[in-house]
Amino acid sequence: MTRYGGPQTVLSMRTIQDMSRSAEEPYDIVFTGGEALGCDHECAKGMMMNEELRKQATREHIHNCAYLFPKHLLLPENNIKRLTNYAIINSLGGLGGKACKEAEDTADYVAYRDKGPLHPDSAVMTKALYPDEIQRAAKEVLEELGFSDNQKFVAVQKKEGGGMVDSELRELALVLDQVARGMNAKVVFFAAGTAPGHDSFDMYEQLKSFMKEDAIVYRGEHVWKVVGLVSRASAVLSTSLHVRIMAFIFFKPRVTWCTGPKHETFIRLWDTKESAPCFTGKMHQTWKLLQSHYMSDPGRARETTAAKYNEVVDLYLESFAKYSMLLRPPVEE
């Protein structure tokens, strides 16, 4: 996972289970992330990058909820000492199905990003927790793109989904040309994720070929570089919820081409009242949305976003303060 900014080794749930069962004290566990509650084992396998990884996921399978499991699975099989542990559901999203119900029901603390008990997605903390990593990565990205610090560019992320036909790509190219001209900026395409059914660099290249204005396909997938790119953008257009959140925490003009209820929910609950709403209409309205919500008074737009950001961070930390009191300090080796 190092190419994405992650650790060299990512442990499977089965490995974590084995480690917990052999430890002096079983592990507590904090489940955090995106739409984790809405994905079962088969759903997660479908997002693996190749058949080898899908087979490995099958071998490592210990519970049918893909990204969380009942906390008792971390306890020794013969729990003679009656050891206990804690499980935290930390601002998760997704419509909870049967696969994840037991994990939800047995958790000691529960918070959701889109229903009560309500607290913001943990991604809102990214800027506050990792400022140095983001700043360094942003500088590297600008160098890779050949941009100066004051280069204006629009960061664009578009999920491929079921694919777009040429006519749709040409329509979007016209929209992006209009935005680029209106902002006197280049367009930089980037990926929020390239798992199957997500973003496609090939689609970006095709879209770029239909545009008249300058555009670049940035192929980096390192998480800090992607966040760094967003942090330096003049505006952000996207389909990804977490890209919308990154644009929000960096106070960027932002328009989201919404593909599901999670986008509308975040904007309604956590973004400013003045920001562009969830956009499901014709894409040719994109530039008009940017102008009406951000360009007419950019100082005011930034000011209201900064105030809302501080409020949202405080709400997340309120939740953290509650559940962190449950967790036990690590056992010193």
Coordinates of C-alpha atoms in Angstrom, one line a residue:
M1 CA 0.0 0.0 0.0
T2 CA 3.0 2.3 0.0
R3 CA 2.2 3.7 -3.5
Y4 CA -1.1 5.0 -2.0
G5 CA 0.6 6.5 1.1
G6 CA -0.3 3.6 3.4
P7 CA 2.0 1.2 5.3
Q8 CA 4.0 -1.5 3.6
T9 CA 2.0 -4.2 5.2
V10 CA -1.8 -4.1 5.7
L11 CA -3.1 -6.7 8.1
S12 CA -6.2 -8.8 7.3
M13 CA -9.0 -9.2 9.9
R14 CA -8.0 -12.8 10.4
T15 CA -4.4 -11.8 11.2
I16 CA -5.6 -9.1 13.6
Q17 CA -7.9 -11.7 15.2
D18 CA -5.0 -14.1 15.7
M19 CA -2.8 -11.4 17.2
S20 CA -5.6 -10.3 19.6
R21 CA -6.3 -13.8 20.7
S22 CA -2.6 -14.4 21.5
A23 CA -2.1 -11.1 23.3
E24 CA -2.0 -10.6 27.0
E25 CA -5.1 -8.4 26.7
P26 CA -7.5 -8.7 23.7
Y27 CA -7.6 -5.7 21.4
D28 CA -10.1 -2.9 21.5
I29 CA -11.1 -1.8 18.0
V30 CA -12.2 1.4 16.5
F31 CA -14.1 1.1 13.2
T32 CA -13.7 4.3 11.1
G33 CA -14.1 5.0 7.4
G34 CA -16.8 5.7 4.8
E35 CA -19.8 3.6 3.8
A36 CA -18.5 0.7 5.8
L37 CA -21.9 -0.3 7.1
G38 CA -23.3 -0.8 3.7
C39 CA -20.8 -3.4 2.3
D40 CA -20.8 -7.1 2.9
H41 CA -18.0 -9.5 2.1
E42 CA -19.0 -10.0 -1.5
C43 CA -19.3 -6.3 -2.0
A44 CA -15.7 -5.7 -0.7
K45 CA -14.3 -8.6 -2.9
G46 CA -15.8 -6.8 -5.9
M47 CA -13.6 -3.8 -5.3
M48 CA -10.4 -5.9 -5.1
M49 CA -8.0 -5.0 -7.9
N50 CA -7.3 -8.5 -9.2
E51 CA -8.4 -12.2 -8.9
E52 CA -5.5 -13.0 -6.6
L53 CA -6.6 -10.5 -4.0
R54 CA -10.2 -11.7 -4.3
K55 CA -9.1 -15.3 -3.6
Q56 CA -7.0 -14.1 -0.6
A57 CA -10.1 -12.2 0.8
T58 CA -12.0 -15.5 0.6
R59 CA -9.3 -17.4 2.5
E60 CA -9.1 -14.7 5.1
H61 CA -12.9 -14.4 5.6
I62 CA -14.0 -14.5 9.2
H63 CA -17.3 -12.5 9.1
N64 CA -19.8 -11.4 6.4
C65 CA -19.6 -7.7 7.2
A66 CA -16.7 -6.5 5.1
Y67 CA -15.1 -3.8 7.3
L68 CA -16.2 -4.4 10.9
F69 CA -17.1 -7.4 13.0
P70 CA -18.5 -8.3 16.4
K71 CA -15.9 -7.5 19.1
H72 CA -16.1 -11.0 20.6
L73 CA -14.2 -12.3 17.6
L74 CA -11.1 -10.7 19.0
L75 CA -11.4 -12.6 22.3
P76 CA -9.7 -16.0 23.0
E77 CA -11.8 -18.9 21.7
N78 CA -11.7 -20.5 25.1
N79 CA -12.2 -17.3 27.1
I80 CA -11.5 -18.9 30.5
K81 CA -10.4 -15.7 32.1
R82 CA -13.6 -13.9 30.9
L83 CA -11.6 -11.2 29.2
T84 CA -13.5 -8.3 27.7
N85 CA -12.8 -5.6 25.1
Y86 CA -14.3 -2.5 23.5
A87 CA -15.6 -1.8 20.0
I88 CA -16.2 1.7 18.7
I89 CA -18.2 2.7 15.6
N90 CA -16.7 6.0 14.8
S91 CA -18.9 8.2 12.5
L92 CA -19.6 5.5 9.9
G93 CA -21.9 5.8 6.9
G94 CA -23.8 3.4 4.8
L95 CA -27.2 1.8 5.1
G96 CA -26.7 -0.9 7.7
G97 CA -27.7 -4.3 6.4
K98 CA -28.0 -7.7 8.0
A99 CA -24.3 -8.5 7.5
C100 CA -23.2 -5.7 9.8
K101 CA -26.0 -5.7 12.3
E102 CA -24.3 -7.9 15.0
A103 CA -21.2 -5.7 14.9
E104 CA -23.4 -2.6 15.4
D105 CA -25.4 -4.1 18.1
T106 CA -22.4 -5.3 20.2
A107 CA -20.4 -2.1 19.9
D108 CA -19.9 -0.1 23.1
Y109 CA -20.1 3.3 21.4
V110 CA -21.8 4.2 18.2
A111 CA -21.8 7.4 16.1
Y112 CA -23.0 7.8 12.6
R113 CA -22.2 10.5 10.0
D114 CA -25.7 10.5 8.5
K115 CA -28.2 9.5 11.3
G116 CA -28.3 9.7 15.0
P117 CA -26.3 9.5 17.2
L118 CA -24.9 12.0 14.8
H119 CA -21.2 13.2 14.4
P120 CA -19.2 14.2 11.4
D121 CA -17.2 11.9 9.1
S122 CA -13.6 11.4 10.5
A123 CA -12.3 12.8 7.2
V124 CA -13.0 16.3 8.5
M125 CA -10.0 16.0 10.8
T126 CA -7.5 15.4 7.9
K127 CA -6.1 18.9 7.7
A128 CA -5.9 19.4 11.5
L129 CA -4.0 16.1 12.1
Y130 CA -1.7 15.9 9.1
P131 CA -0.8 19.5 8.1
D132 CA 2.9 18.8 7.4
E133 CA 2.3 15.7 5.3
I134 CA -0.2 17.6 3.2
Q135 CA 2.0 20.7 2.7
R136 CA 5.0 18.6 1.6
A137 CA 2.9 16.5 -0.7
A138 CA 1.2 19.6 -2.2
K139 CA 4.6 21.1 -3.0
E140 CA 5.7 17.9 -4.7
V141 CA 2.5 17.8 -6.8
L142 CA 2.9 21.3 -8.1
E143 CA 6.5 20.4 -9.1
E144 CA 5.3 17.3 -10.9
L145 CA 2.7 19.3 -12.7
G146 CA 5.2 22.1 -13.6
F147 CA 3.0 24.6 -11.8
S148 CA 4.1 27.7 -9.9
D149 CA 2.6 28.4 -6.4
N150 CA 0.2 30.9 -7.9
Q151 CA -1.0 28.7 -10.9
K152 CA -4.8 28.6 -11.0
F153 CA -6.3 25.2 -11.7
V154 CA -9.6 23.4 -11.2
A155 CA -9.3 19.9 -9.7
V156 CA -11.8 17.5 -11.3
Q157 CA -12.7 14.0 -10.1
K158 CA -15.4 12.0 -11.9
K159 CA -16.4 8.5 -11.1
E160 CA -16.6 6.3 -14.2
G161 CA -19.3 4.1 -12.7
G162 CA -21.0 2.2 -15.6
G163 CA -19.0 4.2 -18.2
M164 CA -19.8 7.3 -20.1
V165 CA -20.6 7.4 -23.8
D166 CA -18.9 9.8 -26.2
S167 CA -21.8 12.2 -26.2
E168 CA -21.8 12.5 -22.4
L169 CA -18.0 13.0 -22.4
R170 CA -18.3 15.7 -25.0
E171 CA -21.0 17.4 -23.0
L172 CA -18.8 17.3 -19.9
A173 CA -15.8 18.6 -21.9
L174 CA -17.9 21.7 -22.9
V175 CA -18.8 22.3 -19.2
L176 CA -15.1 22.0 -18.1
D177 CA -14.0 24.3 -20.9
Q178 CA -16.6 26.9 -19.7
V179 CA -15.3 26.6 -16.1
A180 CA -11.7 26.9 -17.2
R181 CA -12.3 30.0 -19.3
G182 CA -14.4 31.6 -16.6
M183 CA -11.7 31.1 -14.0
N184 CA -8.8 31.6 -16.3
A185 CA -7.5 28.3 -15.0
K186 CA -6.2 24.9 -16.2
V187 CA -8.1 21.7 -15.5
V188 CA -6.4 18.9 -13.6
F189 CA -8.1 15.5 -13.5
F190 CA -7.3 13.3 -10.6
A191 CA -8.5 10.1 -9.0
A192 CA -10.1 9.6 -5.6
G193 CA -9.7 5.8 -6.1
T194 CA -9.2 3.4 -8.9
A195 CA -10.9 0.3 -7.5
P196 CA -13.2 -1.4 -10.0
G197 CA -16.2 0.8 -10.7
H198 CA -14.5 3.9 -9.5
D199 CA -12.3 6.5 -11.3
S200 CA -10.6 5.8 -14.6
F201 CA -7.5 7.5 -16.0
D202 CA -8.4 6.2 -19.5
M203 CA -11.7 8.0 -19.2
Y204 CA -9.9 11.2 -18.1
E205 CA -7.6 11.0 -21.2
Q206 CA -10.6 10.6 -23.5
L207 CA -12.4 13.5 -21.8
K208 CA -9.2 15.7 -22.1
S209 CA -9.1 14.9 -25.8
F210 CA -12.6 16.5 -26.2
M211 CA -11.6 19.7 -24.4
K212 CA -10.3 22.9 -26.1
E213 CA -8.8 24.4 -23.0
D214 CA -5.6 23.2 -21.3
A215 CA -6.1 20.0 -19.2
I216 CA -3.7 17.6 -17.4
V217 CA -4.4 14.1 -16.2
Y218 CA -2.6 13.7 -12.9
R219 CA -2.0 9.9 -12.3
G220 CA -0.7 10.0 -8.8
E221 CA -2.6 7.9 -6.3
H222 CA -0.7 8.7 -3.1
V223 CA -3.2 9.9 -0.6
W224 CA -1.3 12.9 0.6
K225 CA -0.6 14.0 -2.9
V226 CA -4.3 13.8 -3.8
V227 CA -5.2 15.8 -0.7
G228 CA -2.4 18.2 -1.4
L229 CA -3.7 18.7 -4.9
V230 CA -7.1 19.6 -3.6
S231 CA -5.6 21.9 -1.0
R232 CA -4.0 24.1 -3.8
A233 CA -6.9 24.0 -6.2
S234 CA -8.8 27.2 -7.2
A235 CA -12.0 25.1 -7.3
V236 CA -13.0 21.5 -6.9
L237 CA -15.6 19.5 -9.0
S238 CA -16.2 15.9 -8.0
T239 CA -18.5 12.9 -7.6
S240 CA -16.7 11.6 -4.5
L241 CA -18.0 12.4 -1.1
H242 CA -14.6 12.5 0.5
V243 CA -13.3 14.8 -2.2
R244 CA -16.2 17.1 -1.3
I245 CA -15.1 16.9 2.3
M246 CA -11.5 17.7 1.4
A247 CA -12.7 20.7 -0.6
F248 CA -14.8 21.8 2.4
I249 CA -12.0 21.6 4.9
F250 CA -9.7 23.6 2.6
F251 CA -12.4 26.2 2.0
K252 CA -12.5 25.7 -1.7
P253 CA -15.3 26.6 -4.2
R254 CA -16.9 23.2 -4.6
V255 CA -19.6 21.6 -6.8
T256 CA -20.5 17.9 -6.3
W257 CA -22.1 16.0 -9.1
C258 CA -24.1 13.8 -6.7
T259 CA -24.5 10.1 -7.3
G260 CA -26.3 9.1 -4.2
P261 CA -28.0 10.3 -0.9
K262 CA -24.7 10.4 1.1
H263 CA -23.6 13.6 -0.8
E264 CA -26.8 15.4 -0.1
T265 CA -26.8 14.3 3.5
F266 CA -23.2 15.6 4.1
I267 CA -24.0 18.9 2.4
R268 CA -27.2 19.4 4.4
L269 CA -25.8 18.4 7.8
W270 CA -22.2 19.6 7.7
D271 CA -21.5 22.1 4.9
T272 CA -22.5 25.7 4.9
K273 CA -26.0 26.9 4.0
E274 CA -24.4 29.1 1.4
S275 CA -22.4 26.3 -0.4
A276 CA -23.5 24.7 -3.7
P277 CA -26.2 22.1 -3.0
C278 CA -26.2 18.6 -4.2
F279 CA -26.2 18.8 -8.0
T280 CA -28.0 16.2 -10.0
G281 CA -29.2 18.3 -12.9
K282 CA -27.7 19.0 -16.3
M283 CA -23.9 19.5 -16.0
H284 CA -24.0 22.6 -18.1
Q285 CA -25.2 24.4 -14.9
T286 CA -21.8 23.8 -13.1
W287 CA -20.2 27.1 -13.9
K288 CA -23.4 29.0 -12.9
L289 CA -23.4 27.2 -9.6
L290 CA -19.8 28.1 -9.0
Q291 CA -20.4 31.7 -9.8
S292 CA -23.6 32.1 -7.7
H293 CA -22.4 30.3 -4.6
Y294 CA -18.7 31.3 -4.4
M295 CA -17.5 33.8 -7.0
S296 CA -19.9 36.7 -6.3
D297 CA -18.4 37.1 -2.9
P298 CA -15.4 34.8 -2.4
G299 CA -14.3 36.4 0.8
R300 CA -17.7 35.7 2.4
A301 CA -17.8 32.2 1.0
R302 CA -14.4 31.4 2.6
E303 CA -15.4 33.1 5.9
T304 CA -18.6 31.1 6.3
T305 CA -16.8 27.8 5.3
A306 CA -14.0 28.5 7.8
A307 CA -16.6 29.1 10.6
K308 CA -18.5 25.9 9.7
Y309 CA -15.3 23.9 9.5
N310 CA -14.3 24.9 13.1
E311 CA -17.8 23.9 14.3
V312 CA -17.6 20.5 12.6
V313 CA -14.2 19.8 14.0
D314 CA -15.4 20.6 17.5
L315 CA -18.4 18.2 17.0
Y316 CA -16.1 15.4 15.9
L317 CA -13.7 16.0 18.9
E318 CA -16.7 15.9 21.2
S319 CA -17.4 12.4 20.0
F320 CA -13.7 11.4 20.2
A321 CA -13.6 12.6 23.8
K322 CA -16.5 10.3 24.7
Y323 CA -15.2 7.1 23.1
S324 CA -11.6 7.6 23.9
M325 CA -12.4 7.3 27.6
L326 CA -13.5 3.7 27.0
L327 CA -10.3 2.6 25.3
R328 CA -7.5 1.0 27.4
P329 CA -3.9 2.2 27.1
P330 CA -1.7 -0.3 25.3
V331 CA 0.1 -2.9 27.3
E332 CA 3.8 -2.1 27.5
E333 CA 6.0 -4.9 26.1

